[in-house]
XYZ file of C-alpha atoms in Angstrom:
232
model
C 24.293 -51.513 78.594
C 26.819 -49.555 77.423
C 27.322 -45.842 78.905
C 27.281 -42.872 76.946
C 30.413 -41.905 74.584
C 32.242 -38.611 75.151
C 32.910 -36.673 71.991
C 36.080 -34.725 72.404
C 34.766 -32.044 70.004
C 31.176 -31.346 71.620
C 29.829 -30.996 74.907
C 26.799 -32.975 74.395
C 27.049 -37.110 75.025
C 26.229 -39.341 72.199
C 25.220 -42.898 72.795
C 26.453 -45.550 70.709
C 23.961 -47.333 68.580
C 23.005 -50.747 68.933
C 24.130 -53.217 66.483
C 20.601 -53.993 65.213
C 19.707 -50.615 65.099
C 23.233 -49.551 63.257
C 22.434 -52.206 60.815
C 18.977 -50.656 60.197
C 20.515 -47.063 60.006
C 23.080 -48.219 57.144
C 20.283 -50.126 55.450
C 18.373 -46.687 55.017
C 21.634 -45.115 54.339
C 22.294 -47.175 51.463
C 18.839 -47.083 50.112
C 18.949 -43.279 50.334
C 22.214 -43.385 48.267
C 20.499 -45.600 46.014
C 17.755 -43.000 45.289
C 19.652 -40.027 45.310
C 22.236 -41.835 42.473
C 18.865 -42.476 40.418
C 17.690 -39.295 40.844
C 20.982 -37.604 40.141
C 21.539 -40.087 36.951
C 17.776 -39.280 35.396
C 18.546 -35.476 36.250
C 21.739 -35.360 34.210
C 20.326 -37.064 31.332
C 17.688 -34.188 31.016
C 20.212 -31.421 31.683
C 23.095 -32.862 29.590
C 21.451 -32.049 26.451
C 20.788 -28.665 27.330
C 24.003 -28.039 28.651
C 25.476 -29.148 25.067
C 23.088 -27.108 23.099
C 24.294 -24.041 21.390
C 23.288 -20.537 22.963
C 20.267 -19.316 21.069
C 20.835 -16.664 18.284
C 18.795 -13.793 17.018
C 17.096 -14.051 13.656
C 15.503 -10.990 12.102
C 12.682 -11.938 10.027
C 11.300 -9.703 7.228
C 7.579 -9.796 6.546
C 6.410 -9.387 3.236
C 3.757 -6.473 2.711
C 2.010 -5.297 -0.353
C 3.676 -2.495 -2.649
C 1.351 0.513 -3.577
C 1.997 1.981 -6.927
C 1.526 5.679 -6.620
C 2.318 6.949 -9.850
C 4.452 6.654 -13.075
C 6.047 9.390 -14.889
C 8.087 9.048 -17.997
C 11.504 10.607 -17.953
C 13.591 12.070 -21.084
C 16.946 12.636 -19.430
C 20.593 12.406 -20.562
C 22.857 11.317 -17.827
C 26.154 12.421 -18.461
C 28.245 12.610 -15.589
C 28.286 10.994 -12.116
C 30.344 12.417 -9.257
C 31.629 10.144 -6.220
C 31.978 12.406 -3.047
C 33.259 11.617 0.342
C 31.987 13.374 3.427
C 32.578 13.442 7.073
C 29.583 14.942 9.111
C 29.889 15.795 12.785
C 26.734 16.114 14.359
C 25.966 17.058 17.965
C 22.501 17.640 20.128
C 23.212 19.865 22.873
C 20.823 19.314 25.768
C 20.081 21.299 28.801
C 19.772 19.629 32.101
C 19.067 20.264 35.876
C 17.616 23.655 34.992
C 20.323 24.527 32.742
C 23.034 23.842 35.169
C 24.400 21.030 33.050
C 24.997 20.697 29.293
C 24.639 17.338 28.135
C 25.198 16.016 24.451
C 24.424 13.366 22.072
C 27.046 13.308 19.009
C 28.147 11.088 16.480
C 30.653 11.292 13.488
C 29.125 9.744 10.388
C 31.578 9.185 7.303
C 29.428 9.220 4.393
C 29.816 8.296 0.564
C 27.869 9.306 -2.037
C 26.986 9.864 -5.705
C 25.551 12.724 -7.870
C 24.166 12.045 -11.236
C 23.864 15.134 -13.461
C 22.475 15.562 -16.837
C 20.762 17.142 -19.366
C 16.401 17.169 -19.204
C 15.500 16.832 -22.895
C 12.090 17.139 -21.994
C 12.817 21.140 -21.402
C 13.516 21.172 -25.176
C 10.860 23.053 -27.432
C 9.891 22.912 -30.765
C 11.726 26.072 -31.583
C 15.265 24.635 -29.763
C 15.888 22.215 -32.797
C 16.547 23.834 -36.386
C 17.956 21.929 -39.488
C 19.065 23.678 -42.699
C 18.534 21.021 -45.415
C 20.690 22.931 -47.784
C 24.242 23.286 -45.343
C 23.266 20.132 -43.164
C 23.831 22.810 -40.192
C 21.651 21.294 -37.034
C 21.530 24.009 -34.579
C 20.087 22.998 -31.038
C 19.438 24.985 -27.879
C 19.626 22.641 -24.776
C 18.726 23.668 -21.224
C 21.862 23.670 -18.558
C 22.707 20.814 -16.857
C 21.323 19.770 -13.775
C 21.301 17.384 -10.821
C 19.101 14.656 -11.262
C 19.744 12.502 -8.245
C 22.052 12.767 -4.957
C 22.068 9.283 -3.135
C 24.084 7.914 -0.378
C 25.968 4.571 -0.662
C 24.396 2.468 2.060
C 27.123 -0.226 1.756
C 29.983 2.607 1.960
C 28.086 4.981 4.806
C 28.406 4.324 8.370
C 28.471 5.760 12.026
C 32.100 6.037 13.160
C 31.307 6.954 16.701
C 28.377 7.494 18.547
C 28.830 9.378 22.250
C 26.045 10.094 24.625
C 26.932 11.586 27.823
C 25.234 10.529 31.229
C 22.685 12.888 31.819
C 21.818 13.343 27.632
C 18.800 11.727 26.430
C 19.653 9.559 23.007
C 18.237 11.351 20.192
C 17.014 8.558 17.633
C 16.724 11.174 15.224
C 20.340 12.451 15.024
C 21.632 9.905 12.547
C 18.763 10.212 10.067
C 19.610 14.107 10.491
C 23.310 13.560 9.828
C 22.456 11.441 6.641
C 20.403 14.588 5.405
C 23.022 16.934 6.205
C 25.508 14.714 4.469
C 23.463 14.432 1.240
C 23.071 17.974 1.013
C 26.881 18.463 1.654
C 27.794 16.133 -1.078
C 25.334 17.721 -3.635
C 27.200 20.916 -3.102
C 30.357 19.491 -3.365
C 29.707 18.071 -6.582
C 28.576 21.342 -8.215
C 31.805 22.921 -7.208
C 34.587 23.173 -9.575
C 34.306 22.529 -13.510
C 31.772 19.503 -13.160
C 29.025 21.373 -14.851
C 31.572 22.377 -17.741
C 32.251 18.886 -18.002
C 28.651 17.681 -17.936
C 28.111 20.187 -20.932
C 31.129 18.780 -23.032
C 29.848 15.252 -22.496
C 26.237 16.131 -23.499
C 27.690 17.887 -26.690
C 29.746 14.823 -27.516
C 26.759 12.513 -27.447
C 24.169 14.840 -29.071
C 26.731 15.668 -31.871
C 27.387 12.071 -32.491
C 23.584 11.250 -32.571
C 22.752 14.067 -35.076
C 25.400 13.121 -37.194
C 23.995 9.534 -37.543
C 20.832 11.350 -38.329
C 22.260 13.326 -41.392
C 23.718 16.335 -39.795
C 26.930 17.588 -41.398
C 27.781 19.923 -38.522
C 26.019 20.558 -34.792
C 25.946 24.002 -33.260
C 24.877 23.817 -29.731
C 23.609 26.718 -27.691
C 22.949 26.560 -23.744
C 20.213 28.333 -21.804
C 19.765 28.112 -17.937
C 17.160 25.982 -16.394
C 13.856 27.897 -16.595
C 14.688 30.173 -19.223
C 13.222 31.106 -22.387
C 14.042 29.477 -25.589
C 16.116 31.150 -28.262
């Protein structure tokens, strides 16, 4: 019987296995290797498609819902001028934190592009505002002053340039909506400055004169009154 073999890297004696035991141990290792290989192979077949598959993407689904028609209103409007305005809105929500010791800010910079439509509301013309002299062929009209019909933002061109929320600030989800409202008011105000209304009146006079001439008028005289004023 063989004596123990000394392992130079250990302090414990290790007995050499017998030839039969060594053969049995080799067989068990071989069977274990085959089983492990088969297991790894099957696992590779299952995992490989997952590794090669593309990353999941996010899809926005809009569910159709019925539209409710509230009211229909007939309009008699002569659109004469459209103004294109660009405006930058700097809006900040200043918040007090830690019993007023720290000031936090949620701010954004909105680049807004809008269109303002100006024209004459023909529904404001009364019976006494139109007169026609059959002998001279002169048509006399009194028109309401031009007014703003609509102010709208261009959603494709309007965007948030920067958005900065400080560490202790609470993000105000209504801040962008407030900025858009401020931009709409500022764009309408800017559109009314200068000679925009003068150009709107001149354009309306050209269109109405051309129409009255086609209807038989030899000359057209147009007067203007303020919106809401009486005829005359």
